[in-house]
Amino acid sequence: MSEQDCAGTGKATRQGLLGAGTPMCAGCGGLQALHQIYDLVGDKTVFVNAAGCMTLLSIYPFTPFPGSWLYTAMACAPAGAQGVRDALDVLLAKGRIQPEQDQLPVVLTGDGSAYGMGLSATSAAIDRGLDFLYICYDNEGYGNTGHQYSAATPAGARTATSRVDGYAGIKKDLFAIWSAHRPAYVATAIGTEPADLARKLKKALSLSGPRLLLVLAPCPTGWGFEPARMVELGKLAVKTGIWPLKEYSDGQVRHTQVPARRKPVTDYLQLQGRFRHLFAPVRDTDKLTALQRQVDDYWEHID
Amino acid sequence: MRKLLTGNKAAAWGARLAEVDYLPVFPITPQTEIIETLAEWVDRGELDARLTTLESEHSMVTAAGAAAATGVRVFTATSSQGLLYAMEMLYNVAGWRVPLVLVNVSRGLSAPITLEPDHNDVLAARDSGFLQLHCATCQEVLDSVLLAYRLAEDKRVRLPVLVNLDGFYLSFTREPVILPSREQVRAFLPAFDAGSNRFRGGEPVSQAVAVLGGGPYSYFRYQTHLAAVEAGEVFDELSEAFSNHFDRGFKAIEDYRCEDAEILFVMIGSFATKAREAVDRLRDAGQKVGLLRPRLLRPFPAREFVRLLSGRAGVAVIDQNLSTGLGGILYTELAAALYPVPRRPILASFIGGLGGRDITAGEFYAMAEQVRQAVETGQAPPPRLLFTDQEMQTVRGLQRIAGSEEGES
Ligand SMILES: Cc1ncc(C[n+]2csc(CCOP(=O)(O)OP(=O)(O)O)c2C)c(N)n1
Ligand code: SF4
């Protein structure tokens, strides 16, 4: 990405389309990303939301969205987007609305919905070639209900339902699941890399069909870190190689940033309460080595 | 035009004549004929609507509600497990205050799994905020769909409507149905007006936002209730307009030979046609009996029931459903409605027709006789399941084959 691209998107990012004063936690990485995303997608959008933290963005009678908003439920936001898209298409075809009144359905959900309960609705929406954008802010747990583990929780992380030894499973690969459906576009991103995020979102907006932006959302509350360190932590997620920035289109996966000299994963892990048990009272060298090896293995196959 | 139609086809014709814009669908027996018929019409260009097959009823009802909120006329249909699978979204869509029509083809619920009908599926949705119409004939299926759109889209109501017909008994029974012309329907049902609830670029709308605290929550929930209550008045208005327009009656409660009746049957759905037959026979035998069949079940036409039942001697409430641990749902609702009435009749509760089990003419006569005796003794009989010794022996036989202990003993 060139400096010029950055300058262009930088301007867009400063618009601040999403209103201030939301009830999200201080330092919410998901909200940071949404601010940037909203400036780029604009207000001719219908956000179709599933139950999660972001449901509390619109509280009667207030909303930070100058565009439209529809809350559905936890399992079915993509189906809501289907209904909106189909209805707009019908209205356009029958001449009951003008093209400038058209809108983009944007699904907005957390990982619990995107990786789990809403996955069959998502899979089917992709099968049907639904023209929509899916934003998943991945805080790696069921945030709104107190951060229990979800299918997006990384191995070893402590959550409200894995308090002692940490999560025994592995983080599900939603990027691969989406890509296997051969949609128009899939990308990972993070709010702390705004230029990368903006470029991907612009690309997504230039395409039609099912498109996913999977955004890692550092979550001070659920992960156990000081809100002020959110940006530092987000940057470390990328620099340690734990959160690979990549995109899928036309059957190809491309990494948009390959950390040249990756920082050790411990730099990222030790800043978070959810991994504290790996460092104290005794350092769990085995587990830490295994986590490092997982990341190394991943990048070994990337040129 | 008069046509021989199954209940399912009549439902599809209702949607076609209402000139619906959008059909989110998912198959389930015995509803499939409805969506297959509509799909064929869409494919042939006979119906200018978009049909989308969703991956579940949960998604289907979500898409239906979202499309209605975007500003198009929506029709969908399901049955049984499908209705229950969508239950979370029935409450949502009603809370969104969007109009749409959902046809349910009644079928018993698992487990054990069956394809045949009773009303536990549709009655599970009775508190969801969907209004409910129940049909006994194929003509009524078509008429109910048309009336349902008027009701759902009325500015005073703005609630989705469930139209129920019985699986197999009505879904696959062919009856002559009068098909009104498109112009005749248009004169009764004007084009869809989304009102202010619609998603448009440049006109932001926030739908179904969160509320904080019980105050606003209570307010909105109660508004939905009041709209449903209001729908009762609106229904009376509309049913009169319907009768004038189409020359066919459509009252909230069908009263059959009730004028001087001392004993009444009360039931919903297609089995009521059997009750009607029984009433005729009993009348021939000199008994003063009649039948009340509510077409409108939500809102519950309590005032009308009170008017029709005050001063009668006895009532046999026949429930084709079973609220486990309680009994018949219709019986309970009627008992509640009649409680404040000083001269209320004796109510007897019968459960019958579960999973499509037949209710025979003989059983109707027996029920009338039991109610007559109860009136004489002033003592309501205990709730009763319609089930014969023969049926019990059949089940025992099956249990013997299955090798279960009850069968062996
Ligand atoms: C059917 C259903 N089950 C459970 C819930 C409770 N619930 C509300 S939000 C939530 C967590 C969602 O997690 P996620 O999708 O990751 O979003 P986040 O809360 O992290 O923003 C849960 C379980 C619900 N709303 N609906
Ligand atoms: S719990 Fe986490 S994801 Fe949810 S609002 Fe708070 S910081 Fe954001």
XYZ file of N, CA, C and O in Angstrom, chain B residues 198-293:
384
model
N -39.400 1.410 6.999
C -38.813 0.912 5.768
C -37.378 1.366 5.678
O -37.019 2.451 6.138
N -36.547 0.542 5.088
C -35.136 0.882 4.938
C -34.903 1.496 3.564
O -35.144 0.844 2.549
N -34.420 2.729 3.561
C -34.142 3.438 2.319
C -32.869 4.251 2.506
O -32.701 4.872 3.565
N -32.037 4.307 1.463
C -30.890 5.197 1.508
C -31.381 6.617 1.722
O -32.327 7.044 1.073
N -30.759 7.341 2.660
C -31.136 8.731 2.885
C -32.278 8.912 3.878
O -32.582 10.031 4.265
N -32.910 7.798 4.285
C -33.982 7.891 5.293
C -33.732 6.865 6.388
O -34.373 5.822 6.407
N -32.760 7.150 7.254
C -32.352 6.130 8.222
C -33.477 5.700 9.171
O -34.268 6.522 9.617
N -33.520 4.406 9.413
C -34.483 3.835 10.365
C -33.723 2.879 11.267
O -32.897 2.110 10.795
N -33.986 2.947 12.553
C -33.420 1.946 13.464
C -34.557 1.072 13.944
O -35.529 1.566 14.504
N -34.425 -0.206 13.712
C -35.515 -1.136 13.991
C -35.066 -2.120 15.055
O -33.953 -2.648 14.970
N -35.915 -2.341 16.052
C -35.639 -3.364 17.062
C -34.382 -3.075 17.869
O -33.592 -3.954 18.149
N -34.205 -1.823 18.256
C -33.040 -1.470 19.068
C -33.223 -1.970 20.498
O -34.323 -2.328 20.916
N -32.113 -1.959 21.246
C -32.160 -2.385 22.643
C -32.890 -1.334 23.483
O -32.948 -0.165 23.106
N -33.471 -1.770 24.584
C -34.001 -0.822 25.566
C -33.277 -1.070 26.875
O -32.806 -2.184 27.130
N -33.168 -0.046 27.682
C -32.573 -0.228 29.004
C -33.680 -0.145 30.043
O -34.410 0.838 30.093
N -33.798 -1.183 30.835
C -34.746 -1.135 31.937
C -36.137 -1.625 31.560
O -36.503 -1.706 30.385
N -36.901 -1.934 32.581
C -38.230 -2.509 32.393
C -39.271 -1.513 31.917
O -40.285 -1.917 31.354
N -39.013 -0.226 32.129
C -40.006 0.784 31.750
C -40.291 0.764 30.262
O -41.411 0.430 29.836
N -39.285 1.106 29.446
C -39.533 1.084 27.999
C -39.895 -0.309 27.488
O -40.718 -0.453 26.582
N -39.321 -1.349 28.093
C -39.647 -2.715 27.664
C -41.139 -2.987 27.878
O -41.846 -3.444 26.979
N -41.611 -2.665 29.092
C -43.040 -2.871 29.388
C -43.888 -2.080 28.415
O -44.901 -2.573 27.912
N -43.461 -0.843 28.152
C -44.230 0.019 27.261
C -44.405 -0.650 25.896
O -45.524 -0.786 25.391
N -43.284 -1.089 25.310
C -43.367 -1.635 23.953
C -44.101 -2.976 23.923
O -44.868 -3.258 23.009
N -43.851 -3.808 24.941
C -44.573 -5.089 24.978
C -46.074 -4.841 25.087
O -46.877 -5.507 24.442
N -46.434 -3.881 25.922
C -47.856 -3.648 26.129
C -48.507 -3.009 24.903
O -49.664 -3.273 24.597
N -47.710 -2.191 24.203
C -48.214 -1.623 22.950
C -48.591 -2.751 21.979
O -49.605 -2.667 21.282
N -47.755 -3.788 21.943
C -48.034 -4.921 21.061
C -49.327 -5.602 21.491
O -50.168 -5.961 20.667
N -49.479 -5.746 22.790
C -50.713 -6.358 23.319
C -51.934 -5.521 22.944
O -52.941 -6.053 22.466
N -51.814 -4.212 23.145
C -52.954 -3.343 22.836
C -53.300 -3.407 21.347
O -54.481 -3.401 20.980
N -52.266 -3.495 20.526
C -52.504 -3.594 19.073
C -53.239 -4.895 18.764
O -54.142 -4.926 17.926
N -52.861 -5.958 19.452
C -53.528 -7.249 19.237
C -54.989 -7.175 19.691
O -55.883 -7.724 19.040
N -55.220 -6.506 20.811
C -56.598 -6.358 21.295
C -57.411 -5.542 20.288
O -58.526 -5.907 19.903
N -56.802 -4.444 19.860
C -57.430 -3.573 18.858
C -57.764 -4.369 17.592
O -58.780 -4.137 16.924
N -56.891 -5.333 17.300
C -57.089 -6.144 16.096
C -58.432 -6.865 16.129
O -59.000 -7.178 15.086
N -58.961 -7.110 17.322
C -60.273 -7.751 17.456
C -61.369 -6.875 16.853
O -62.219 -7.347 16.094
N -61.314 -5.581 17.201
C -62.295 -4.624 16.654
C -62.114 -4.507 15.147
O -63.087 -4.506 14.385
N -60.827 -4.379 14.768
C -60.523 -4.213 13.341
C -61.008 -5.444 12.575
O -61.547 -5.325 11.481
N -60.855 -6.609 13.183
C -61.292 -7.835 12.521
C -62.790 -7.791 12.228
O -63.231 -8.140 11.138
N -63.553 -7.346 13.213
C -65.010 -7.278 13.010
C -65.358 -6.365 11.842
O -66.213 -6.694 11.016
N -64.679 -5.217 11.798
C -64.879 -4.278 10.701
C -64.549 -4.944 9.362
O -65.307 -4.874 8.410
N -63.379 -5.572 9.344
C -62.892 -6.163 8.105
C -63.751 -7.344 7.672
O -63.989 -7.553 6.479
N -64.215 -8.114 8.651
C -64.988 -9.300 8.284
C -66.315 -8.866 7.662
O -66.812 -9.503 6.742
N -66.816 -7.728 8.158
C -68.046 -7.215 7.554
C -67.773 -6.731 6.129
O -68.524 -7.041 5.195
N -66.677 -6.000 5.981
C -66.281 -5.526 4.650
C -66.066 -6.718 3.723
O -66.478 -6.706 2.560
N -65.444 -7.764 4.269
C -65.183 -8.964 3.471
C -66.496 -9.584 3.002
O -66.667 -9.902 1.824
N -67.419 -9.741 3.938
C -68.705 -10.373 3.607
C -69.443 -9.573 2.544
O -70.006 -10.136 1.607
N -69.420 -8.235 2.696
C -70.099 -7.402 1.700
C -69.434 -7.503 0.340
O -70.101 -7.536 -0.688
N -68.110 -7.560 0.371
C -67.349 -7.529 -0.876
C -67.410 -8.857 -1.615
O -67.562 -8.903 -2.828
N -67.275 -9.943 -0.895
C -67.167 -11.251 -1.540
C -68.426 -12.095 -1.409
O -68.471 -13.221 -1.879
N -69.415 -11.580 -0.667
C -70.648 -12.340 -0.523
C -70.462 -13.641 0.234
O -71.146 -14.632 -0.037
N -69.485 -13.656 1.104
C -69.252 -14.858 1.926
C -69.009 -14.381 3.346
O -68.245 -13.447 3.561
N -69.615 -15.051 4.291
C -69.475 -14.650 5.675
C -68.077 -14.908 6.227
O -67.372 -15.777 5.737
N -67.705 -14.126 7.195
C -66.403 -14.364 7.832
C -66.415 -13.815 9.246
O -65.732 -12.848 9.561
N -67.195 -14.414 10.106
C -67.260 -13.912 11.476
C -66.122 -14.483 12.318
O -65.571 -15.533 11.985
N -65.778 -13.806 13.391
C -64.689 -14.261 14.271
C -64.994 -15.649 14.823
O -64.102 -16.466 15.006
N -66.279 -15.898 15.117
C -66.686 -17.220 15.591
C -67.842 -17.725 14.718
O -68.878 -17.050 14.615
N -67.644 -18.863 14.105
C -68.748 -19.462 13.356
C -69.722 -20.065 14.366
O -69.302 -20.830 15.250
N -71.003 -19.689 14.268
C -71.974 -20.322 15.165
C -72.928 -21.114 14.297
O -73.624 -20.561 13.452
N -72.927 -22.403 14.508
C -73.727 -23.295 13.680
C -74.896 -23.850 14.482
O -74.700 -24.516 15.496
N -76.083 -23.507 14.064
C -77.341 -23.955 14.684
C -77.357 -23.683 16.190
O -77.689 -24.560 16.997
N -76.992 -22.465 16.531
C -76.851 -22.146 17.952
C -78.086 -21.455 18.549
O -78.182 -21.348 19.771
N -78.981 -20.961 17.687
C -80.059 -20.082 18.168
C -80.619 -20.514 19.522
O -80.504 -19.789 20.509
N -81.184 -21.706 19.564
C -81.856 -22.155 20.802
C -81.056 -23.274 21.475
O -81.572 -24.000 22.312
N -79.796 -23.431 21.071
C -79.021 -24.580 21.547
C -78.767 -24.498 23.056
O -78.468 -23.439 23.590
N -78.905 -25.649 23.702
C -78.614 -25.709 25.139
C -77.214 -26.242 25.377
O -76.555 -25.896 26.341
N -76.807 -27.122 24.478
C -75.465 -27.715 24.592
C -74.670 -27.400 23.325
O -75.180 -27.556 22.208
N -73.443 -26.930 23.537
C -72.632 -26.517 22.392
C -71.303 -27.266 22.361
O -70.696 -27.527 23.399
N -70.883 -27.578 21.145
C -69.499 -28.015 20.952
C -68.664 -26.769 20.657
O -69.122 -25.894 19.922
N -67.434 -26.724 21.181
C -66.500 -25.655 20.806
C -65.208 -26.297 20.353
O -64.616 -27.116 21.091
N -64.776 -25.989 19.131
C -63.498 -26.523 18.641
C -63.018 -25.728 17.446
O -63.773 -24.977 16.844
N -61.727 -25.884 17.142
C -61.166 -25.185 15.987
C -60.754 -26.193 14.914
O -60.614 -27.382 15.198
N -60.567 -25.715 13.706
C -59.964 -26.517 12.652
C -60.929 -27.370 11.865
O -62.151 -27.292 12.013
N -60.363 -28.243 11.036
C -61.163 -28.967 10.052
C -62.039 -30.049 10.676
O -63.060 -30.410 10.109
N -61.676 -30.575 11.844
C -62.510 -31.591 12.487
C -63.873 -31.020 12.877
O -64.815 -31.763 13.139
N -63.950 -29.695 12.911
C -65.229 -29.072 13.258
C -66.288 -29.384 12.204
O -67.485 -29.337 12.496
N -65.863 -29.717 10.992
C -66.865 -30.082 9.979
C -67.557 -31.382 10.399
O -68.706 -31.615 10.085
N -66.828 -32.233 11.116
C -67.443 -33.460 11.650
C -68.425 -33.121 12.762
O -69.466 -33.755 12.913
N -68.053 -32.116 13.552
C -68.946 -31.695 14.629
C -70.244 -31.155 14.028
O -71.334 -31.388 14.553
N -70.111 -30.471 12.922
C -71.278 -29.907 12.268
C -72.249 -31.026 11.836
O -73.451 -30.948 12.038
N -71.651 -32.056 11.282
C -72.411 -33.233 10.866
C -73.131 -33.839 12.077
O -74.323 -34.173 12.020
N -72.388 -33.946 13.182
C -72.965 -34.530 14.404
C -74.105 -33.671 14.923
O -75.136 -34.191 15.391
N -73.929 -32.345 14.831
C -74.988 -31.433 15.280
C -76.263 -31.704 14.483
O -77.359 -31.810 15.057
N -76.109 -31.863 13.166
C -77.284 -32.126 12.322
C -78.006 -33.396 12.770
O -79.235 -33.429 12.898
N -77.229 -34.460 13.008
C -77.835 -35.736 13.427
C -78.540 -35.609 14.770
O -79.648 -36.112 14.958
N -77.852 -34.930 15.695
C -78.428 -34.772 17.028
C -79.688 -33.910 16.977
O -80.664 -34.148 17.699
N -79.664 -32.903 16.129
C -80.855 -32.065 15.935
C -82.005 -32.913 15.389
O -83.142 -32.794 15.848
N -81.642 -33.814 14.432
C -82.669 -34.713 13.869
C -83.292 -35.542 14.977
O -84.490 -35.857 14.939
N -82.462 -35.875 15.969
C -82.956 -36.692 17.089
C -83.620 -35.837 18.170
O -83.896 -36.317 19.271
N -83.774 -34.557 17.873
C -84.510 -33.696 18.792
C -83.674 -33.023 19.872
O -84.212 -32.406 20.776
N -82.354 -33.146 19.791
C -81.527 -32.495 20.820
C -81.147 -31.088 20.398
O -80.783 -30.857 19.242
N -81.190 -30.175 21.364
C -80.868 -28.780 21.054
C -79.356 -28.565 21.220
O -78.890 -28.169 22.281
N -78.640 -28.878 20.158
C -77.175 -28.720 20.198
C -76.726 -27.773 19.085
O -77.453 -27.534 18.129
N -75.517 -27.247 19.243
C -74.946 -26.351 18.236
C -73.423 -26.407 18.298
O -72.843 -27.153 19.090
N -72.806 -25.635 17.443
C -71.332 -25.639 17.369
C -70.809 -24.207 17.308
O -71.339 -23.382 16.561
N -69.788 -23.953 18.095
C -69.061 -22.681 17.975
C -67.647 -22.988 17.524
O -66.955 -23.808 18.143
N -67.232 -22.327 16.453
C -65.868 -22.576 15.964
C -65.168 -21.229 15.777
O -65.461 -20.488 14.846
